Structure formats: structure tokens, C-alpha cells
PDB file of C-alpha atoms in Angstrom:
ATOM      1  CA  UNK V 390      80.071 -12.150  46.449  1.00 40.00           C
ATOM      2  CA  UNK V 391      77.657 -14.555  44.882  1.00 33.00           C
ATOM      3  CA  UNK V 392      76.341 -15.961  48.167  1.00 34.00           C
ATOM      4  CA  UNK V 393      75.182 -12.649  49.666  1.00 39.00           C
ATOM      5  CA  UNK V 394      73.317 -11.901  46.421  1.00 40.00           C
ATOM      6  CA  UNK V 395      71.570 -15.255  46.573  1.00 35.00           C
ATOM      7  CA  UNK V 396      70.591 -14.622  50.201  1.00 36.00           C
ATOM      8  CA  UNK V 397      69.153 -11.261  49.352  1.00 39.00           C
ATOM      9  CA  UNK V 398      67.236 -12.712  46.385  1.00 38.00           C
ATOM     10  CA  UNK V 399      65.801 -15.491  48.522  1.00 39.00           C
ATOM     11  CA  UNK V 400      64.704 -12.997  51.150  1.00 44.00           C
ATOM     12  CA  UNK V 401      63.009 -10.872  48.555  1.00 45.00           C
ATOM     13  CA  UNK V 402      61.138 -13.857  47.179  1.00 37.00           C
ATOM     14  CA  UNK V 403      60.043 -14.870  50.664  1.00 41.00           C
ATOM     15  CA  UNK V 404      58.732 -11.429  51.430  1.00 41.00           C
ATOM     16  CA  UNK V 405      56.854 -11.402  48.161  1.00 45.00           C
ATOM     17  CA  UNK V 406      55.327 -14.777  48.870  1.00 42.00           C
ATOM     18  CA  UNK V 407      54.248 -13.672  52.331  1.00 43.00           C
ATOM     19  CA  UNK V 408      52.652 -10.593  50.918  1.00 42.00           C
ATOM     20  CA  UNK V 409      50.806 -12.669  48.358  1.00 42.00           C
ATOM     21  CA  UNK V 410      49.629 -15.185  50.937  1.00 41.00           C
ATOM     22  CA  UNK V 411      48.513 -12.444  53.252  1.00 43.00           C
ATOM     23  CA  UNK V 412      46.476 -10.895  50.488  1.00 41.00           C
ATOM     24  CA  UNK V 413      44.512 -14.093  50.000  1.00 42.00           C
ATOM     25  CA  UNK V 414      42.653 -13.515  53.228  1.00 45.00           C
ATOM     26  CA  UNK V 415      41.317 -10.115  52.172  1.00 47.00           C
ATOM     27  CA  UNK V 416      38.268  -9.688  49.936  1.00 44.00           C
ATOM     28  CA  UNK V 417      39.066  -7.132  47.286  1.00 49.00           C
ATOM     29  CA  UNK V 418      36.513  -4.387  46.869  1.00 49.00           C
ATOM     30  CA  UNK V 419      34.107  -4.700  43.931  1.00 49.00           C
ATOM     31  CA  UNK V 420      35.541  -3.036  40.861  1.00 53.00           C
ATOM     32  CA  UNK V 421      32.676  -3.918  38.411  1.00 50.00           C
ATOM     33  CA  UNK V 422      31.359  -0.630  36.946  1.00 57.00           C
ATOM     34  CA  UNK V 423      27.679   0.114  37.395  1.00 52.00           C
ATOM     35  CA  UNK V 424      26.150   0.948  33.978  1.00 57.00           C
ATOM     36  CA  UNK V 425      24.786   4.453  33.711  1.00 66.00           C
ATOM     37  CA  UNK V 426      21.421   5.397  32.261  1.00 68.00           C
ATOM     38  CA  UNK V 427      23.182   6.634  29.154  1.00 72.00           C
ATOM     39  CA  UNK V 428      24.876   3.278  28.680  1.00 75.00           C
ATOM     40  CA  UNK V 429      21.593   1.413  29.121  1.00 70.00           C
ATOM     41  CA  UNK V 430      19.860   3.687  26.633  1.00 69.00           C
ATOM     42  CA  UNK V 431      22.710   3.307  24.156  1.00 76.00           C
ATOM     43  CA  UNK V 432      22.457  -0.478  24.465  1.00 78.00           C
ATOM     44  CA  UNK V 433      18.707  -0.304  23.863  1.00 74.00           C
ATOM     45  CA  UNK V 434      19.162   1.840  20.766  1.00 79.00           C
ATOM     46  CA  UNK V 435      21.854  -0.508  19.487  1.00 82.00           C
ATOM     47  CA  UNK V 436      19.504  -3.457  19.991  1.00 78.00           C
ATOM     48  CA  UNK V 437      16.738  -1.615  18.119  1.00 78.00           C
ATOM     49  CA  UNK V 438      19.030  -0.889  15.194  1.00 80.00           C
ATOM     50  CA  UNK V 439      20.286  -4.477  15.101  1.00 82.00           C
ATOM     51  CA  UNK V 440      16.714  -5.817  15.154  1.00 79.00           C
ATOM     52  CA  UNK V 441      15.691  -3.570  12.281  1.00 80.00           C
ATOM     53  CA  UNK V 442      18.746  -4.569  10.251  1.00 83.00           C
ATOM     54  CA  UNK V 443      18.031  -8.263  10.846  1.00 81.00           C
ATOM     55  CA  UNK V 444      14.392  -7.683   9.968  1.00 80.00           C
ATOM     56  CA  UNK V 445      15.271  -6.053   6.651  1.00 79.00           C
ATOM     57  CA  UNK V 446      18.159  -8.321   5.648  1.00 85.00           C
ATOM     58  CA  UNK V 447      17.305 -11.590   7.407  1.00 85.00           C
ATOM     59  CA  UNK V 448      15.622 -14.725   6.143  1.00 89.00           C
ATOM     60  CA  UNK V 449      11.855 -15.173   6.544  1.00 90.00           C
ATOM     61  CA  UNK V 450      12.468 -17.279   9.662  1.00 91.00           C
ATOM     62  CA  UNK V 451      14.706 -14.585  11.171  1.00 90.00           C
ATOM     63  CA  UNK V 452      12.179 -11.899  10.322  1.00 90.00           C
ATOM     64  CA  UNK V 453       9.405 -13.851  12.021  1.00 91.00           C
ATOM     65  CA  UNK V 454      11.623 -14.355  15.077  1.00 92.00           C
ATOM     66  CA  UNK V 455      12.456 -10.650  15.378  1.00 91.00           C
ATOM     67  CA  UNK V 456       8.805  -9.664  14.962  1.00 92.00           C
ATOM     68  CA  UNK V 457       7.641 -12.213  17.534  1.00 93.00           C
ATOM     69  CA  UNK V 458      10.268 -11.091  20.069  1.00 93.00           C
ATOM     70  CA  UNK V 459       9.347  -7.419  19.633  1.00 92.00           C
ATOM     71  CA  UNK V 460       5.645  -8.198  19.967  1.00 94.00           C
ATOM     72  CA  UNK V 461       6.214 -10.277  23.119  1.00 95.00           C
ATOM     73  CA  UNK V 462       8.262  -7.482  24.707  1.00 93.00           C
ATOM     74  CA  UNK V 463       5.569  -4.952  23.800  1.00 94.00           C
ATOM     75  CA  UNK V 464       2.754  -7.070  25.211  1.00 95.00           C
ATOM     76  CA  UNK V 465       4.709  -7.463  28.464  1.00 94.00           C
ATOM     77  CA  UNK V 466       4.914  -3.705  29.124  1.00 90.00           C
ATOM     78  CA  UNK V 467       2.996  -1.800  26.406  1.00 91.00           C
ATOM     79  CA  UNK V 468       4.967   1.363  27.073  1.00 92.00           C
ATOM     80  CA  UNK V 469       8.368   2.984  26.851  1.00 92.00           C
ATOM     81  CA  UNK V 470      11.206   1.499  24.789  1.00 92.00           C
ATOM     82  CA  UNK V 471       9.371  -1.799  24.201  1.00 93.00           C
ATOM     83  CA  UNK V 472       6.458   0.109  22.672  1.00 95.00           C
ATOM     84  CA  UNK V 473       8.802   2.187  20.540  1.00 94.00           C
ATOM     85  CA  UNK V 474      10.777  -0.837  19.383  1.00 93.00           C
ATOM     86  CA  UNK V 475       7.647  -2.710  18.316  1.00 95.00           C
ATOM     87  CA  UNK V 476       6.393   0.341  16.426  1.00 95.00           C
ATOM     88  CA  UNK V 477       9.722   0.683  14.598  1.00 94.00           C
ATOM     89  CA  UNK V 478       9.684  -3.032  13.759  1.00 93.00           C
ATOM     90  CA  UNK V 479       6.188  -2.737  12.290  1.00 94.00           C
ATOM     91  CA  UNK V 480       7.245   0.294  10.249  1.00 93.00           C
ATOM     92  CA  UNK V 481      10.431  -1.278   8.873  1.00 90.00           C
ATOM     93  CA  UNK V 482      10.236  -2.077   5.140  1.00 88.00           C
ATOM     94  CA  UNK V 483      10.901  -5.382   3.459  1.00 83.00           C
ATOM     95  CA  UNK V 484       9.081  -7.894   5.665  1.00 88.00           C
ATOM     96  CA  UNK V 485       5.599  -9.455   5.447  1.00 88.00           C
ATOM     97  CA  UNK V 486       4.543  -8.256   8.908  1.00 90.00           C
ATOM     98  CA  UNK V 487       4.807  -4.569   8.011  1.00 92.00           C
ATOM     99  CA  UNK V 488       1.805  -2.566   9.252  1.00 94.00           C
ATOM    100  CA  UNK V 489       2.127   1.199   8.868  1.00 94.00           C
ATOM    101  CA  UNK V 490      -1.297   1.991  10.331  1.00 95.00           C
ATOM    102  CA  UNK V 491      -0.568   0.096  13.553  1.00 96.00           C
ATOM    103  CA  UNK V 492       2.957   1.518  13.720  1.00 96.00           C
ATOM    104  CA  UNK V 493       1.504   5.021  13.438  1.00 96.00           C
ATOM    105  CA  UNK V 494      -0.925   4.329  16.261  1.00 96.00           C
ATOM    106  CA  UNK V 495       1.798   2.880  18.519  1.00 96.00           C
ATOM    107  CA  UNK V 496       4.137   5.807  17.901  1.00 96.00           C
ATOM    108  CA  UNK V 497       1.373   8.202  18.918  1.00 95.00           C
ATOM    109  CA  UNK V 498       0.911   6.179  22.101  1.00 95.00           C
ATOM    110  CA  UNK V 499       4.657   6.322  22.779  1.00 95.00           C
ATOM    111  CA  UNK V 500       4.819  10.079  22.240  1.00 95.00           C
ATOM    112  CA  UNK V 501       1.781  10.559  24.461  1.00 95.00           C
ATOM    113  CA  UNK V 502       4.054   9.578  27.400  1.00 94.00           C
ATOM    114  CA  UNK V 503       7.399  11.134  26.468  1.00 94.00           C
ATOM    115  CA  UNK V 504       8.719  10.844  30.019  1.00 94.00           C
ATOM    116  CA  UNK V 505       9.143   7.087  29.472  1.00 93.00           C
ATOM    117  CA  UNK V 506      11.516   7.658  26.560  1.00 92.00           C
ATOM    118  CA  UNK V 507      15.014   9.058  26.468  1.00 91.00           C
ATOM    119  CA  UNK V 508      15.616  12.235  24.431  1.00 91.00           C
ATOM    120  CA  UNK V 509      17.146  10.152  21.646  1.00 90.00           C
ATOM    121  CA  UNK V 510      14.197   7.753  21.658  1.00 92.00           C
ATOM    122  CA  UNK V 511      11.755  10.653  21.536  1.00 93.00           C
ATOM    123  CA  UNK V 512      13.619  12.120  18.571  1.00 93.00           C
ATOM    124  CA  UNK V 513      13.515   8.760  16.777  1.00 93.00           C
ATOM    125  CA  UNK V 514       9.791   8.424  17.490  1.00 94.00           C
ATOM    126  CA  UNK V 515       9.045  11.925  16.146  1.00 95.00           C
ATOM    127  CA  UNK V 516      11.090  11.406  12.978  1.00 94.00           C
ATOM    128  CA  UNK V 517       9.586   8.000  12.268  1.00 94.00           C
ATOM    129  CA  UNK V 518       6.080   9.270  12.955  1.00 94.00           C
ATOM    130  CA  UNK V 519       6.545  12.050  10.407  1.00 95.00           C
ATOM    131  CA  UNK V 520       7.980   9.569   7.899  1.00 94.00           C
ATOM    132  CA  UNK V 521       5.071   7.170   8.402  1.00 95.00           C
ATOM    133  CA  UNK V 522       2.516   9.992   8.196  1.00 95.00           C
ATOM    134  CA  UNK V 523       4.029  11.095   4.891  1.00 95.00           C
ATOM    135  CA  UNK V 524       4.096   7.559   3.505  1.00 93.00           C
ATOM    136  CA  UNK V 525       0.475   6.968   4.481  1.00 93.00           C
ATOM    137  CA  UNK V 526      -0.542  10.276   2.871  1.00 95.00           C
ATOM    138  CA  UNK V 527       1.225   9.256  -0.329  1.00 94.00           C
ATOM    139  CA  UNK V 528      -0.457   5.844  -0.171  1.00 90.00           C
ATOM    140  CA  UNK V 529      -3.873   7.447   0.261  1.00 93.00           C
ATOM    141  CA  UNK V 530      -3.177   9.854  -2.598  1.00 94.00           C
ATOM    142  CA  UNK V 531      -2.099   7.006  -4.858  1.00 91.00           C
ATOM    143  CA  UNK V 532      -5.261   5.106  -3.966  1.00 92.00           C
ATOM    144  CA  UNK V 533      -7.332   8.185  -4.786  1.00 93.00           C
ATOM    145  CA  UNK V 534      -5.568   8.690  -8.119  1.00 93.00           C
ATOM    146  CA  UNK V 535      -6.016   5.042  -9.075  1.00 93.00           C
ATOM    147  CA  UNK V 536      -9.718   5.185  -8.198  1.00 92.00           C
ATOM    148  CA  UNK V 537     -10.107   8.418 -10.165  1.00 90.00           C
ATOM    149  CA  UNK V 538      -8.325   6.892 -13.166  1.00 91.00           C
ATOM    150  CA  UNK V 539     -10.644   3.895 -12.991  1.00 89.00           C
ATOM    151  CA  UNK V 540     -13.667   6.199 -12.887  1.00 89.00           C
ATOM    152  CA  UNK V 541     -12.306   8.107 -15.897  1.00 87.00           C
ATOM    153  CA  UNK V 542     -11.838   4.869 -17.818  1.00 87.00           C
ATOM    154  CA  UNK V 543     -15.364   3.815 -16.874  1.00 87.00           C
ATOM    155  CA  UNK V 544     -16.743   7.158 -18.047  1.00 85.00           C
ATOM    156  CA  UNK V 545     -14.814   6.818 -21.298  1.00 85.00           C
ATOM    157  CA  UNK V 546     -16.170   3.319 -21.789  1.00 83.00           C
ATOM    158  CA  UNK V 547     -19.673   4.576 -21.075  1.00 83.00           C
ATOM    159  CA  UNK V 548     -19.182   7.497 -23.439  1.00 79.00           C
ATOM    160  CA  UNK V 549     -17.860   5.176 -26.120  1.00 78.00           C
ATOM    161  CA  UNK V 550     -20.759   2.824 -25.549  1.00 76.00           C
ATOM    162  CA  UNK V 551     -23.222   5.709 -25.701  1.00 78.00           C
ATOM    163  CA  UNK V 552     -21.640   6.981 -28.920  1.00 79.00           C
ATOM    164  CA  UNK V 553     -21.784   3.496 -30.387  1.00 82.00           C
ATOM    165  CA  UNK V 554     -25.449   3.163 -29.456  1.00 81.00           C
ATOM    166  CA  UNK V 555     -26.154   6.609 -30.921  1.00 82.00           C
ATOM    167  CA  UNK V 556     -24.413   5.710 -34.175  1.00 85.00           C
ATOM    168  CA  UNK V 557     -26.298   2.420 -34.348  1.00 85.00           C
ATOM    169  CA  UNK V 558     -29.589   4.203 -33.683  1.00 84.00           C
ATOM    170  CA  UNK V 559     -28.801   6.778 -36.357  1.00 86.00           C
ATOM    171  CA  UNK V 560     -27.963   4.039 -38.822  1.00 88.00           C
ATOM    172  CA  UNK V 561     -31.210   2.238 -38.001  1.00 88.00           C
ATOM    173  CA  UNK V 562     -33.180   5.455 -38.439  1.00 88.00           C
ATOM    174  CA  UNK V 563     -31.521   6.079 -41.791  1.00 89.00           C
ATOM    175  CA  UNK V 564     -32.224   2.497 -42.832  1.00 88.00           C
ATOM    176  CA  UNK V 565     -35.847   2.838 -41.759  1.00 88.00           C
ATOM    177  CA  UNK V 566     -36.138   6.066 -43.744  1.00 88.00           C
ATOM    178  CA  UNK V 567     -34.608   4.380 -46.787  1.00 88.00           C
ATOM    179  CA  UNK V 568     -36.973   1.427 -46.474  1.00 86.00           C
ATOM    180  CA  UNK V 569     -39.933   3.769 -45.974  1.00 86.00           C
ATOM    181  CA  UNK V 570     -38.967   5.686 -49.101  1.00 86.00           C
ATOM    182  CA  UNK V 571     -38.547   2.473 -51.066  1.00 86.00           C
ATOM    183  CA  UNK V 572     -41.892   1.272 -49.768  1.00 80.00           C
ATOM    184  CA  UNK V 573     -43.542   4.550 -50.771  1.00 84.00           C
ATOM    185  CA  UNK V 574     -42.010   4.315 -54.234  1.00 85.00           C
ATOM    186  CA  UNK V 575     -43.165   0.719 -54.571  1.00 83.00           C
ATOM    187  CA  UNK V 576     -46.650   1.682 -53.404  1.00 83.00           C
ATOM    188  CA  UNK V 577     -46.715   4.538 -55.893  1.00 82.00           C
ATOM    189  CA  UNK V 578     -45.805   2.128 -58.685  1.00 80.00           C
ATOM    190  CA  UNK V 579     -48.500  -0.276 -57.560  1.00 77.00           C
ATOM    191  CA  UNK V 580     -51.037   2.527 -57.449  1.00 76.00           C
ATOM    192  CA  UNK V 581     -50.036   3.602 -60.974  1.00 80.00           C
ATOM    193  CA  UNK V 582     -50.400   0.050 -62.249  1.00 82.00           C
ATOM    194  CA  UNK V 583     -53.773  -0.239 -60.547  1.00 74.00           C
ATOM    195  CA  UNK V 584     -54.932   3.017 -62.162  1.00 75.00           C
ATOM    196  CA  UNK V 585     -53.837   1.778 -65.575  1.00 78.00           C
ATOM    197  CA  UNK V 586     -55.659  -1.474 -65.048  1.00 70.00           C
ATOM    198  CA  UNK V 587     -58.823   0.369 -63.984  1.00 70.00           C
ATOM    199  CA  UNK V 588     -58.653   2.660 -66.985  1.00 72.00           C
ATOM    200  CA  UNK V 589     -58.310  -0.302 -69.289  1.00 73.00           C
ATOM    201  CA  UNK V 590     -61.184  -2.131 -67.672  1.00 67.00           C
ATOM    202  CA  UNK V 591     -63.422   0.967 -67.904  1.00 65.00           C
ATOM    203  CA  UNK V 592     -63.003   1.292 -71.688  1.00 63.00           C
ATOM    204  CA  UNK V 593     -65.850  -0.104 -73.856  1.00 62.00           C
ATOM    205  CA  UNK V 594     -65.119  -3.051 -76.102  1.00 61.00           C
ATOM    206  CA  UNK V 595     -63.730  -2.186 -79.513  1.00 57.00           C
ATOM    207  CA  UNK V 596     -66.860  -3.436 -81.479  1.00 59.00           C
ATOM    208  CA  UNK V 597     -69.327  -1.737 -79.151  1.00 55.00           C
ATOM    209  CA  UNK V 598     -71.540   0.800 -81.050  1.00 51.00           C
ATOM    210  CA  UNK V 599     -70.885  -0.602 -84.546  1.00 53.00           C
ATOM    211  CA  UNK V 600     -73.712  -1.806 -86.863  1.00 54.00           C
ATOM    212  CA  UNK V 601     -73.631  -5.448 -87.755  1.00 51.00           C
TER     213      UNK V 601
END
């Protein structure tokens, strides 16, 4: 009973080996999946998010590397996702290369050709453009308020200076009036003394008119 089983097992192994050897001569069809547009766009968005995260949280060297890579990609095409990515990099906070004005300009360029962006990329561009517009408006308003506050302080200083000058002038006028009054009083006293001296000098001598 054991021998027939061994024969059958050997035959099965031989058939399997033949099948395997025969398959070596055939080229299997390609089974690698072709990425869809959605997959490519998702990968691009993931790369954008990763770049922004590295830009915000990375070291200065990493930040400079991310910014340089985004700028190089933008300069190579100047449109589409590369343009959008560079604009988002410039608008990201927390790095020395941040430039909201240029990011605003690039986002407007990207939205001027929406056909080069996916729907998700267009939505991101619109949202970020509105955020940047609002931040720039707030920045301009803060600049205006600071300038107005400086002008108010300057006016207050000028008003204080004018009031100080007016008080000093008033004090000088009062002092001049006091001195003029004192001078008039002194002159009146001098005139009185002069009158007394003249009256004394005009009197005849005491023995004048007496008989010897």
C-alpha cells in the first residue's frame, strides 16, 4: 500500500515540475497598475502638504532647501501645480523667505489659467488667495493705524510745545510789564527827588534881604 502512494506522489511532483519549467518560457503579462490622474493629483497634493509642514517645522537649512526646490520647479514651468506650490510655499508662515505680496501675485496667475489645475488645487488656490488678501488688508490697516498714532503723538508734542512756548511768552510779557512798572516807579521817585532838589536850589539864601 505504501509503494503505490509513493509512485503517485512522485508523479504529481513531476507533473508540477514540468508545469513550472514550461511556465519559464512564457513572459507573463504586465500587471503593474497605471496611475490615474486622480492618483497623480493626490500625490502632488501630498507633496505640497509635506513641503509646507517641513517649511514650518524644519530647521533653517531644511527651510532653505524646500524653498529652493519649489522655486526651481516654478522657474522650470511657471504654471500649473509648480506655480501653485511655489505660491503656497511663499505664503506659509514661520520661515524667513515668506513673501505675501509675491504669493498673492502668483496665486492670481495660477487662477488665471484654472484649466491647468485640478478642482482640488483650484479650491486650495482660491482659499489661500482669500486668506492672503485678508492678511494683507489687516497688515495695511495696521500700518495705517500705526502711522496715524505717530501723527497724533507728533501733533500732541507740537501742541505741548506750542503751549509751552505760549506760557513762556506770557511769563516774559508779565515780567516785562513788572519791570516796566518798577522802572516807571523808580523814574517817578527820581523825578520827585529832582523836583525837591530844584525847589531847594531855587530858594534864596537865609540871610538874603536882612540889614547888616
